[in-house]
Amino acid sequence: MQLKPIERIEKPTVEEFQYEFVMQDKPVIISGVANEWPACYLWKPEAFKSMFGDVRVPVRQSDNEIDVFFGKSTALTEISIADYIDSIESLNTDSQRPSYLGNLSLTSPQAQEYFEKLKLHFDFPNYFPDNNGIDIRIWMGAANQKSTIHNDPDHNFNAQIFGKKVFLLFAPEEYKNLYVKKIDDELWSSPIDPQQPNLEMFPLFNETNGLEAVLNVGDILFIPAFWWHQALSLSTTININMWLYTNKIFKFWEQHSAFSCNCTKAEN
Ligand SMILES: O=C(O)CCC(=O)C(=O)O
């Protein structure tokens, strides 16, 4: 795998952002925006514990998505936020991985009460004025939590609120080198662990070209729709992401539907 560092841009205007990144289908880290959000100094694990400690949330039993998508631990369990935060602080060892509080919707009807409180603390700029809607999610995890390499059918902004995370990104056409498999109608994932790739099993992975994006507090990563990406937490982390629904995505999907047909379905 060959990795190049991702570009950074400071506080782009909507026009700059659309022209230089959306139209060129290019990921980028935006700085100078989220670092001004109250979330970046208010959202710490201990503060979440005192604000929402009793709230019960679904967590994945493993914080390694390869286990979730390609192994046996697919089930979600429920836990209070206070117990979850205690667990990520005490069980954070290589031998006993904690669960993962990832992909928790803030825009679902059940989360409305919490969204009302938290929405005052962040403000994603409207880089897609023609969007048809948004979906906002929270991700909280321990050091070494990792996702699979996967893609999403919508443009995504992922902001680093607490701790440090590194994302690897691969262009949509890299799917052949990633051996992606269909997980469900909206999700394709790679069984390769990019930090410890099994090159005997997945030799083409050696030829993959990608970008590395190290996110510090206050950085926002733009992941264009269909770009493959993988996240690895370098410390305890809190992230918030926003997917945007746009009509252009459907056009992209029609043009690129060939690649989805080449993906094989995961057998689990
Ligand atoms: O942080 C993670 O675990 C994954 C985040 C992600 O995949 C996303 O924002 O689309």
PDB file of C-alpha atoms and ligand atoms in Angstrom:
ATOM      1  CA  MET A   1       0.000   0.000   0.000  1.00  0.00           C
ATOM      2  CA  GLN A   2       1.333   3.445  -0.907  1.00  0.00           C
ATOM      3  CA  LEU A   3       0.015   6.345   1.153  1.00  0.00           C
ATOM      4  CA  LYS A   4       0.276  10.066   0.482  1.00  0.00           C
ATOM      5  CA  PRO A   5      -0.681  12.732   3.013  1.00  0.00           C
ATOM      6  CA  ILE A   6      -4.074  14.312   2.363  1.00  0.00           C
ATOM      7  CA  GLU A   7      -4.385  18.003   1.433  1.00  0.00           C
ATOM      8  CA  ARG A   8      -5.493  20.556   4.007  1.00  0.00           C
ATOM      9  CA  ILE A   9      -7.483  23.719   3.429  1.00  0.00           C
ATOM     10  CA  GLU A  10      -8.145  26.535   5.868  1.00  0.00           C
ATOM     11  CA  LYS A  11     -11.778  27.695   6.136  1.00  0.00           C
ATOM     12  CA  PRO A  12     -12.728  27.417   2.428  1.00  0.00           C
ATOM     13  CA  THR A  13     -15.667  29.343   0.998  1.00  0.00           C
ATOM     14  CA  VAL A  14     -18.551  27.233  -0.331  1.00  0.00           C
ATOM     15  CA  GLU A  15     -17.471  28.042  -3.913  1.00  0.00           C
ATOM     16  CA  GLU A  16     -13.822  27.116  -3.291  1.00  0.00           C
ATOM     17  CA  PHE A  17     -14.839  23.913  -1.578  1.00  0.00           C
ATOM     18  CA  GLN A  18     -17.284  22.906  -4.317  1.00  0.00           C
ATOM     19  CA  TYR A  19     -14.865  23.691  -7.139  1.00  0.00           C
ATOM     20  CA  GLU A  20     -11.598  22.336  -5.676  1.00  0.00           C
ATOM     21  CA  PHE A  21     -12.860  19.273  -3.836  1.00  0.00           C
ATOM     22  CA  VAL A  22     -16.448  18.227  -4.629  1.00  0.00           C
ATOM     23  CA  MET A  23     -16.157  18.674  -8.389  1.00  0.00           C
ATOM     24  CA  GLN A  24     -12.703  17.050  -8.420  1.00  0.00           C
ATOM     25  CA  ASP A  25     -13.948  14.199  -6.152  1.00  0.00           C
ATOM     26  CA  LYS A  26     -11.076  14.860  -3.725  1.00  0.00           C
ATOM     27  CA  PRO A  27     -10.979  14.281   0.057  1.00  0.00           C
ATOM     28  CA  VAL A  28      -9.508  17.081   2.195  1.00  0.00           C
ATOM     29  CA  ILE A  29      -9.041  18.121   5.823  1.00  0.00           C
ATOM     30  CA  ILE A  30     -10.713  21.440   6.617  1.00  0.00           C
ATOM     31  CA  SER A  31      -9.065  23.355   9.412  1.00  0.00           C
ATOM     32  CA  GLY A  32     -10.042  26.600  11.113  1.00  0.00           C
ATOM     33  CA  VAL A  33     -13.755  25.724  11.424  1.00  0.00           C
ATOM     34  CA  ALA A  34     -14.526  23.044  14.036  1.00  0.00           C
ATOM     35  CA  ASN A  35     -11.774  24.257  16.363  1.00  0.00           C
ATOM     36  CA  GLU A  36     -14.078  27.207  17.096  1.00  0.00           C
ATOM     37  CA  TRP A  37     -17.018  24.994  18.089  1.00  0.00           C
ATOM     38  CA  PRO A  38     -17.905  24.796  21.813  1.00  0.00           C
ATOM     39  CA  ALA A  39     -17.939  20.985  21.359  1.00  0.00           C
ATOM     40  CA  CYS A  40     -14.147  20.982  21.084  1.00  0.00           C
ATOM     41  CA  TYR A  41     -13.741  22.203  24.656  1.00  0.00           C
ATOM     42  CA  LEU A  42     -16.999  20.897  26.184  1.00  0.00           C
ATOM     43  CA  TRP A  43     -17.184  17.314  24.885  1.00  0.00           C
ATOM     44  CA  LYS A  44     -14.872  15.202  27.035  1.00  0.00           C
ATOM     45  CA  PRO A  45     -15.718  11.648  28.196  1.00  0.00           C
ATOM     46  CA  GLU A  46     -16.185  12.893  31.791  1.00  0.00           C
ATOM     47  CA  ALA A  47     -18.510  15.702  30.647  1.00  0.00           C
ATOM     48  CA  PHE A  48     -20.631  13.221  28.636  1.00  0.00           C
ATOM     49  CA  LYS A  49     -20.778  11.075  31.764  1.00  0.00           C
ATOM     50  CA  SER A  50     -22.196  13.915  33.843  1.00  0.00           C
ATOM     51  CA  MET A  51     -24.564  15.173  31.096  1.00  0.00           C
ATOM     52  CA  PHE A  52     -25.906  11.824  29.848  1.00  0.00           C
ATOM     53  CA  GLY A  53     -24.543   9.168  32.249  1.00  0.00           C
ATOM     54  CA  ASP A  54     -27.902   7.376  32.712  1.00  0.00           C
ATOM     55  CA  VAL A  55     -28.812   7.314  29.030  1.00  0.00           C
ATOM     56  CA  ARG A  56     -28.735   3.770  27.643  1.00  0.00           C
ATOM     57  CA  VAL A  57     -27.187   3.322  24.211  1.00  0.00           C
ATOM     58  CA  PRO A  58     -26.577   0.415  21.836  1.00  0.00           C
ATOM     59  CA  VAL A  59     -22.906  -0.607  21.521  1.00  0.00           C
ATOM     60  CA  ARG A  60     -21.147  -3.087  19.268  1.00  0.00           C
ATOM     61  CA  GLN A  61     -19.634  -5.991  21.195  1.00  0.00           C
ATOM     62  CA  SER A  62     -16.347  -5.564  19.375  1.00  0.00           C
ATOM     63  CA  ASP A  63     -14.655  -2.314  18.531  1.00  0.00           C
ATOM     64  CA  ASN A  64     -12.936  -3.971  15.581  1.00  0.00           C
ATOM     65  CA  GLU A  65     -15.367  -3.825  12.660  1.00  0.00           C
ATOM     66  CA  ILE A  66     -13.678  -6.781  10.959  1.00  0.00           C
ATOM     67  CA  ASP A  67     -15.123  -8.926  13.799  1.00  0.00           C
ATOM     68  CA  VAL A  68     -18.509  -7.249  13.345  1.00  0.00           C
ATOM     69  CA  PHE A  69     -18.787  -7.645   9.563  1.00  0.00           C
ATOM     70  CA  PHE A  70     -16.710 -10.783   8.949  1.00  0.00           C
ATOM     71  CA  GLY A  71     -16.783 -12.574  12.312  1.00  0.00           C
ATOM     72  CA  LYS A  72     -19.390 -13.674  14.771  1.00  0.00           C
ATOM     73  CA  SER A  73     -19.891 -10.698  17.082  1.00  0.00           C
ATOM     74  CA  THR A  74     -22.588  -8.889  15.110  1.00  0.00           C
ATOM     75  CA  ALA A  75     -24.976  -8.314  18.034  1.00  0.00           C
ATOM     76  CA  LEU A  76     -25.496  -4.949  19.703  1.00  0.00           C
ATOM     77  CA  THR A  77     -25.871  -4.742  23.493  1.00  0.00           C
ATOM     78  CA  GLU A  78     -27.223  -1.886  25.590  1.00  0.00           C
ATOM     79  CA  ILE A  79     -25.208  -0.052  28.217  1.00  0.00           C
ATOM     80  CA  SER A  80     -25.438   3.270  30.069  1.00  0.00           C
ATOM     81  CA  ILE A  81     -23.112   6.025  28.852  1.00  0.00           C
ATOM     82  CA  ALA A  82     -21.516   6.164  32.344  1.00  0.00           C
ATOM     83  CA  ASP A  83     -20.714   2.425  32.269  1.00  0.00           C
ATOM     84  CA  TYR A  84     -19.474   2.674  28.711  1.00  0.00           C
ATOM     85  CA  ILE A  85     -17.063   5.492  29.533  1.00  0.00           C
ATOM     86  CA  ASP A  86     -15.798   3.598  32.599  1.00  0.00           C
ATOM     87  CA  SER A  87     -15.244   0.548  30.389  1.00  0.00           C
ATOM     88  CA  ILE A  88     -13.228   2.346  27.735  1.00  0.00           C
ATOM     89  CA  GLU A  89     -11.058   3.867  30.410  1.00  0.00           C
ATOM     90  CA  SER A  90     -10.469   0.622  32.332  1.00  0.00           C
ATOM     91  CA  LEU A  91     -10.531  -2.115  29.642  1.00  0.00           C
ATOM     92  CA  ASN A  92      -8.329  -0.371  27.171  1.00  0.00           C
ATOM     93  CA  THR A  93      -5.782  -3.132  26.685  1.00  0.00           C
ATOM     94  CA  ASP A  94      -4.793  -5.164  23.651  1.00  0.00           C
ATOM     95  CA  SER A  95      -6.035  -8.397  25.249  1.00  0.00           C
ATOM     96  CA  GLN A  96      -9.481  -7.209  26.296  1.00  0.00           C
ATOM     97  CA  ARG A  97     -11.037  -4.871  23.770  1.00  0.00           C
ATOM     98  CA  PRO A  98     -13.945  -2.700  24.892  1.00  0.00           C
ATOM     99  CA  SER A  99     -17.172  -2.429  22.924  1.00  0.00           C
ATOM    100  CA  TYR A 100     -17.740   0.458  20.485  1.00  0.00           C
ATOM    101  CA  LEU A 101     -20.230   3.273  20.808  1.00  0.00           C
ATOM    102  CA  GLY A 102     -20.142   4.140  17.126  1.00  0.00           C
ATOM    103  CA  ASN A 103     -22.672   5.281  14.556  1.00  0.00           C
ATOM    104  CA  LEU A 104     -25.113   6.634  17.169  1.00  0.00           C
ATOM    105  CA  SER A 105     -27.686   8.772  15.372  1.00  0.00           C
ATOM    106  CA  LEU A 106     -28.362  12.231  16.756  1.00  0.00           C
ATOM    107  CA  THR A 107     -30.948  13.017  14.081  1.00  0.00           C
ATOM    108  CA  SER A 108     -33.242  10.029  14.728  1.00  0.00           C
ATOM    109  CA  PRO A 109     -36.597  10.815  16.422  1.00  0.00           C
ATOM    110  CA  GLN A 110     -35.499   8.925  19.598  1.00  0.00           C
ATOM    111  CA  ALA A 111     -32.440  11.174  19.968  1.00  0.00           C
ATOM    112  CA  GLN A 112     -34.301  14.478  19.573  1.00  0.00           C
ATOM    113  CA  GLU A 113     -33.999  15.483  23.244  1.00  0.00           C
ATOM    114  CA  TYR A 114     -30.194  15.006  23.158  1.00  0.00           C
ATOM    115  CA  PHE A 115     -29.848  16.604  19.728  1.00  0.00           C
ATOM    116  CA  GLU A 116     -31.588  19.746  21.033  1.00  0.00           C
ATOM    117  CA  LYS A 117     -28.892  20.090  23.728  1.00  0.00           C
ATOM    118  CA  LEU A 118     -25.892  19.137  21.624  1.00  0.00           C
ATOM    119  CA  LYS A 119     -26.696  21.009  18.414  1.00  0.00           C
ATOM    120  CA  LEU A 120     -25.733  24.279  20.105  1.00  0.00           C
ATOM    121  CA  HIS A 121     -22.155  23.009  20.330  1.00  0.00           C
ATOM    122  CA  PHE A 122     -21.336  22.435  16.654  1.00  0.00           C
ATOM    123  CA  ASP A 123     -22.163  23.986  13.316  1.00  0.00           C
ATOM    124  CA  PHE A 124     -21.103  22.269  10.080  1.00  0.00           C
ATOM    125  CA  PRO A 125     -20.880  24.933   7.326  1.00  0.00           C
ATOM    126  CA  ASN A 126     -23.398  24.487   4.537  1.00  0.00           C
ATOM    127  CA  TYR A 127     -20.918  23.343   1.864  1.00  0.00           C
ATOM    128  CA  PHE A 128     -23.777  21.631  -0.053  1.00  0.00           C
ATOM    129  CA  PRO A 129     -26.505  24.277  -0.329  1.00  0.00           C
ATOM    130  CA  ASP A 130     -28.563  21.927  -2.559  1.00  0.00           C
ATOM    131  CA  ASN A 131     -28.674  19.061  -0.044  1.00  0.00           C
ATOM    132  CA  ASN A 132     -31.904  17.151   0.560  1.00  0.00           C
ATOM    133  CA  GLY A 133     -31.229  16.322   4.185  1.00  0.00           C
ATOM    134  CA  ILE A 134     -28.603  15.306   6.672  1.00  0.00           C
ATOM    135  CA  ASP A 135     -27.809  12.478   9.062  1.00  0.00           C
ATOM    136  CA  ILE A 136     -25.601  13.228  12.081  1.00  0.00           C
ATOM    137  CA  ARG A 137     -23.851  10.525  14.122  1.00  0.00           C
ATOM    138  CA  ILE A 138     -21.631  10.364  17.212  1.00  0.00           C
ATOM    139  CA  TRP A 139     -18.659   7.994  17.572  1.00  0.00           C
ATOM    140  CA  MET A 140     -16.926   7.407  20.896  1.00  0.00           C
ATOM    141  CA  GLY A 141     -14.245   4.760  21.300  1.00  0.00           C
ATOM    142  CA  ALA A 142     -11.053   3.657  22.953  1.00  0.00           C
ATOM    143  CA  ALA A 143      -7.520   3.778  21.566  1.00  0.00           C
ATOM    144  CA  ASN A 144      -6.988   1.165  18.810  1.00  0.00           C
ATOM    145  CA  GLN A 145     -10.676   0.975  17.874  1.00  0.00           C
ATOM    146  CA  LYS A 146     -10.779   0.321  14.157  1.00  0.00           C
ATOM    147  CA  SER A 147     -13.341   0.248  11.399  1.00  0.00           C
ATOM    148  CA  THR A 148     -13.142  -1.859   8.258  1.00  0.00           C
ATOM    149  CA  ILE A 149     -12.250  -0.266   4.951  1.00  0.00           C
ATOM    150  CA  HIS A 150     -15.754   0.505   3.664  1.00  0.00           C
ATOM    151  CA  ASN A 151     -17.598   3.168   1.703  1.00  0.00           C
ATOM    152  CA  ASP A 152     -20.833   5.109   2.114  1.00  0.00           C
ATOM    153  CA  PRO A 153     -23.168   6.325  -0.619  1.00  0.00           C
ATOM    154  CA  ASP A 154     -23.243   9.949   0.662  1.00  0.00           C
ATOM    155  CA  HIS A 155     -20.776  12.785   1.098  1.00  0.00           C
ATOM    156  CA  ASN A 156     -19.445  12.862   4.640  1.00  0.00           C
ATOM    157  CA  PHE A 157     -17.853  15.368   7.014  1.00  0.00           C
ATOM    158  CA  ASN A 158     -16.216  13.783  10.059  1.00  0.00           C
ATOM    159  CA  ALA A 159     -15.053  16.178  12.796  1.00  0.00           C
ATOM    160  CA  GLN A 160     -12.520  15.316  15.485  1.00  0.00           C
ATOM    161  CA  ILE A 161     -13.871  16.572  18.805  1.00  0.00           C
ATOM    162  CA  PHE A 162     -11.710  14.735  21.354  1.00  0.00           C
ATOM    163  CA  GLY A 163      -8.474  12.749  20.958  1.00  0.00           C
ATOM    164  CA  LYS A 164      -6.753  11.746  17.732  1.00  0.00           C
ATOM    165  CA  LYS A 165      -7.821   9.479  14.879  1.00  0.00           C
ATOM    166  CA  VAL A 166      -6.231   8.472  11.608  1.00  0.00           C
ATOM    167  CA  PHE A 167      -8.240   7.737   8.473  1.00  0.00           C
ATOM    168  CA  LEU A 168      -6.970   5.902   5.401  1.00  0.00           C
ATOM    169  CA  LEU A 169      -8.795   6.793   2.185  1.00  0.00           C
ATOM    170  CA  PHE A 170      -8.864   5.022  -1.176  1.00  0.00           C
ATOM    171  CA  ALA A 171     -10.498   6.189  -4.411  1.00  0.00           C
ATOM    172  CA  PRO A 172     -13.652   4.278  -5.493  1.00  0.00           C
ATOM    173  CA  GLU A 173     -11.815   2.524  -8.347  1.00  0.00           C
ATOM    174  CA  GLU A 174      -9.381   0.903  -5.867  1.00  0.00           C
ATOM    175  CA  TYR A 175     -12.107  -1.665  -5.043  1.00  0.00           C
ATOM    176  CA  LYS A 176     -10.225  -4.406  -6.921  1.00  0.00           C
ATOM    177  CA  ASN A 177      -7.168  -4.114  -4.678  1.00  0.00           C
ATOM    178  CA  LEU A 178      -9.344  -4.072  -1.560  1.00  0.00           C
ATOM    179  CA  TYR A 179     -11.271  -7.332  -2.181  1.00  0.00           C
ATOM    180  CA  VAL A 180     -14.502  -5.632  -1.072  1.00  0.00           C
ATOM    181  CA  LYS A 181     -17.577  -7.682  -0.225  1.00  0.00           C
ATOM    182  CA  LYS A 182     -21.215  -6.658  -0.048  1.00  0.00           C
ATOM    183  CA  ILE A 183     -22.417  -6.478   3.558  1.00  0.00           C
ATOM    184  CA  ASP A 184     -25.912  -5.127   2.849  1.00  0.00           C
ATOM    185  CA  ASP A 185     -27.661  -2.994   0.212  1.00  0.00           C
ATOM    186  CA  GLU A 186     -25.845   0.178   1.297  1.00  0.00           C
ATOM    187  CA  LEU A 187     -22.542  -1.181   2.561  1.00  0.00           C
ATOM    188  CA  TRP A 188     -19.455  -2.759   1.006  1.00  0.00           C
ATOM    189  CA  SER A 189     -16.473  -3.586   3.162  1.00  0.00           C
ATOM    190  CA  SER A 190     -12.981  -5.003   2.833  1.00  0.00           C
ATOM    191  CA  PRO A 191     -11.855  -7.973   4.966  1.00  0.00           C
ATOM    192  CA  ILE A 192      -8.276  -6.579   4.945  1.00  0.00           C
ATOM    193  CA  ASP A 193      -6.849  -5.101   8.129  1.00  0.00           C
ATOM    194  CA  PRO A 194      -4.698  -2.341   6.587  1.00  0.00           C
ATOM    195  CA  GLN A 195      -2.499  -2.107   9.687  1.00  0.00           C
ATOM    196  CA  GLN A 196      -1.720  -5.857   9.466  1.00  0.00           C
ATOM    197  CA  PRO A 197      -2.601  -6.959   5.938  1.00  0.00           C
ATOM    198  CA  ASN A 198      -2.456 -10.639   5.062  1.00  0.00           C
ATOM    199  CA  LEU A 199      -0.660 -10.263   1.731  1.00  0.00           C
ATOM    200  CA  GLU A 200      -0.680 -13.988   0.986  1.00  0.00           C
ATOM    201  CA  MET A 201      -4.449 -13.897   1.021  1.00  0.00           C
ATOM    202  CA  PHE A 202      -4.828 -10.393  -0.462  1.00  0.00           C
ATOM    203  CA  PRO A 203      -1.721  -9.808  -2.653  1.00  0.00           C
ATOM    204  CA  LEU A 204      -3.259  -6.958  -4.703  1.00  0.00           C
ATOM    205  CA  PHE A 205      -3.499  -4.855  -1.556  1.00  0.00           C
ATOM    206  CA  ASN A 206       0.221  -4.170  -2.058  1.00  0.00           C
ATOM    207  CA  GLU A 207      -0.678  -2.171  -5.157  1.00  0.00           C
ATOM    208  CA  THR A 208      -3.268   0.041  -3.458  1.00  0.00           C
ATOM    209  CA  ASN A 209      -2.740   3.802  -3.484  1.00  0.00           C
ATOM    210  CA  GLY A 210      -4.316   5.823  -0.729  1.00  0.00           C
ATOM    211  CA  LEU A 211      -4.293   8.934   1.393  1.00  0.00           C
ATOM    212  CA  GLU A 212      -3.549   9.234   5.083  1.00  0.00           C
ATOM    213  CA  ALA A 213      -5.496  11.787   7.139  1.00  0.00           C
ATOM    214  CA  VAL A 214      -4.410  12.329  10.742  1.00  0.00           C
ATOM    215  CA  LEU A 215      -7.166  14.208  12.556  1.00  0.00           C
ATOM    216  CA  ASN A 216      -6.457  16.366  15.586  1.00  0.00           C
ATOM    217  CA  VAL A 217      -9.100  18.136  17.649  1.00  0.00           C
ATOM    218  CA  GLY A 218     -10.843  20.722  15.473  1.00  0.00           C
ATOM    219  CA  ASP A 219     -10.110  19.066  12.102  1.00  0.00           C
ATOM    220  CA  ILE A 220     -12.967  18.137   9.746  1.00  0.00           C
ATOM    221  CA  LEU A 221     -12.340  15.417   7.176  1.00  0.00           C
ATOM    222  CA  PHE A 222     -14.342  15.557   3.944  1.00  0.00           C
ATOM    223  CA  ILE A 223     -14.899  12.043   2.538  1.00  0.00           C
ATOM    224  CA  PRO A 224     -16.559  12.214  -0.895  1.00  0.00           C
ATOM    225  CA  ALA A 225     -19.300   9.620  -1.454  1.00  0.00           C
ATOM    226  CA  PHE A 226     -17.999   6.165  -2.418  1.00  0.00           C
ATOM    227  CA  TRP A 227     -14.420   6.813  -1.314  1.00  0.00           C
ATOM    228  CA  TRP A 228     -13.262   3.808   0.707  1.00  0.00           C
ATOM    229  CA  HIS A 229     -12.131   4.736   4.208  1.00  0.00           C
ATOM    230  CA  GLN A 230     -10.907   3.194   7.432  1.00  0.00           C
ATOM    231  CA  ALA A 231     -10.651   4.834  10.867  1.00  0.00           C
ATOM    232  CA  LEU A 232      -8.206   3.953  13.643  1.00  0.00           C
ATOM    233  CA  SER A 233      -8.367   5.707  17.029  1.00  0.00           C
ATOM    234  CA  LEU A 234      -4.951   6.690  18.342  1.00  0.00           C
ATOM    235  CA  SER A 235      -6.385   7.582  21.778  1.00  0.00           C
ATOM    236  CA  THR A 236      -9.819   7.708  23.387  1.00  0.00           C
ATOM    237  CA  THR A 237     -11.814   9.618  20.778  1.00  0.00           C
ATOM    238  CA  ILE A 238     -15.072  11.467  20.226  1.00  0.00           C
ATOM    239  CA  ASN A 239     -16.099  12.280  16.650  1.00  0.00           C
ATOM    240  CA  ILE A 240     -19.234  13.682  15.099  1.00  0.00           C
ATOM    241  CA  ASN A 241     -20.032  13.131  11.445  1.00  0.00           C
ATOM    242  CA  MET A 242     -22.620  14.432   9.033  1.00  0.00           C
ATOM    243  CA  TRP A 243     -23.750  12.681   5.863  1.00  0.00           C
ATOM    244  CA  LEU A 244     -25.515  14.816   3.282  1.00  0.00           C
ATOM    245  CA  TYR A 245     -28.090  13.580   0.836  1.00  0.00           C
ATOM    246  CA  THR A 246     -27.739  15.066  -2.631  1.00  0.00           C
ATOM    247  CA  ASN A 247     -29.306  14.281  -6.008  1.00  0.00           C
ATOM    248  CA  LYS A 248     -25.907  14.092  -7.661  1.00  0.00           C
ATOM    249  CA  ILE A 249     -25.137  10.926  -5.735  1.00  0.00           C
ATOM    250  CA  PHE A 250     -27.870   9.038  -7.542  1.00  0.00           C
ATOM    251  CA  LYS A 251     -26.299  10.035 -10.859  1.00  0.00           C
ATOM    252  CA  PHE A 252     -22.882   8.887  -9.637  1.00  0.00           C
ATOM    253  CA  TRP A 253     -24.381   5.608  -8.511  1.00  0.00           C
ATOM    254  CA  GLU A 254     -25.960   4.982 -11.932  1.00  0.00           C
ATOM    255  CA  GLN A 255     -22.635   5.666 -13.665  1.00  0.00           C
ATOM    256  CA  HIS A 256     -20.629   3.491 -11.280  1.00  0.00           C
ATOM    257  CA  SER A 257     -23.088   0.675 -10.725  1.00  0.00           C
ATOM    258  CA  ALA A 258     -20.679  -1.626 -12.572  1.00  0.00           C
ATOM    259  CA  PHE A 259     -18.330  -1.657  -9.616  1.00  0.00           C
ATOM    260  CA  SER A 260     -21.022  -2.689  -7.164  1.00  0.00           C
ATOM    261  CA  CYS A 261     -21.812  -5.709  -9.338  1.00  0.00           C
ATOM    262  CA  ASN A 262     -18.187  -6.812  -9.133  1.00  0.00           C
ATOM    263  CA  CYS A 263     -18.327  -7.025  -5.350  1.00  0.00           C
ATOM    264  CA  THR A 264     -18.965 -10.403  -3.754  1.00  0.00           C
ATOM    265  CA  LYS A 265     -21.303 -10.904  -0.804  1.00  0.00           C
ATOM    266  CA  ALA A 266     -19.705 -11.623   2.608  1.00  0.00           C
ATOM    267  CA  GLU A 267     -20.605 -15.130   3.752  1.00  0.00           C
ATOM    268  CA  ASN A 268     -21.695 -14.670   7.329  1.00  0.00           C
TER     269      ASN A 268
HETATM  270  O1  LIG B   1     -14.807   6.410  13.145  1.00  0.00           O
HETATM  271  C1  LIG B   1     -15.210   5.342  12.742  1.00  0.00           C
HETATM  272  O2  LIG B   1     -15.145   4.303  13.409  1.00  0.00           O
HETATM  273  C2  LIG B   1     -15.769   5.228  11.367  1.00  0.00           C
HETATM  274  C3  LIG B   1     -16.301   6.530  10.858  1.00  0.00           C
HETATM  275  C4  LIG B   1     -16.834   6.383   9.485  1.00  0.00           C
HETATM  276  O3  LIG B   1     -16.717   5.352   8.875  1.00  0.00           O
HETATM  277  C5  LIG B   1     -17.516   7.491   8.848  1.00  0.00           C
HETATM  278  O4  LIG B   1     -17.527   8.628   9.328  1.00  0.00           O
HETATM  279  O5  LIG B   1     -18.076   7.225   7.745  1.00  0.00           O
END
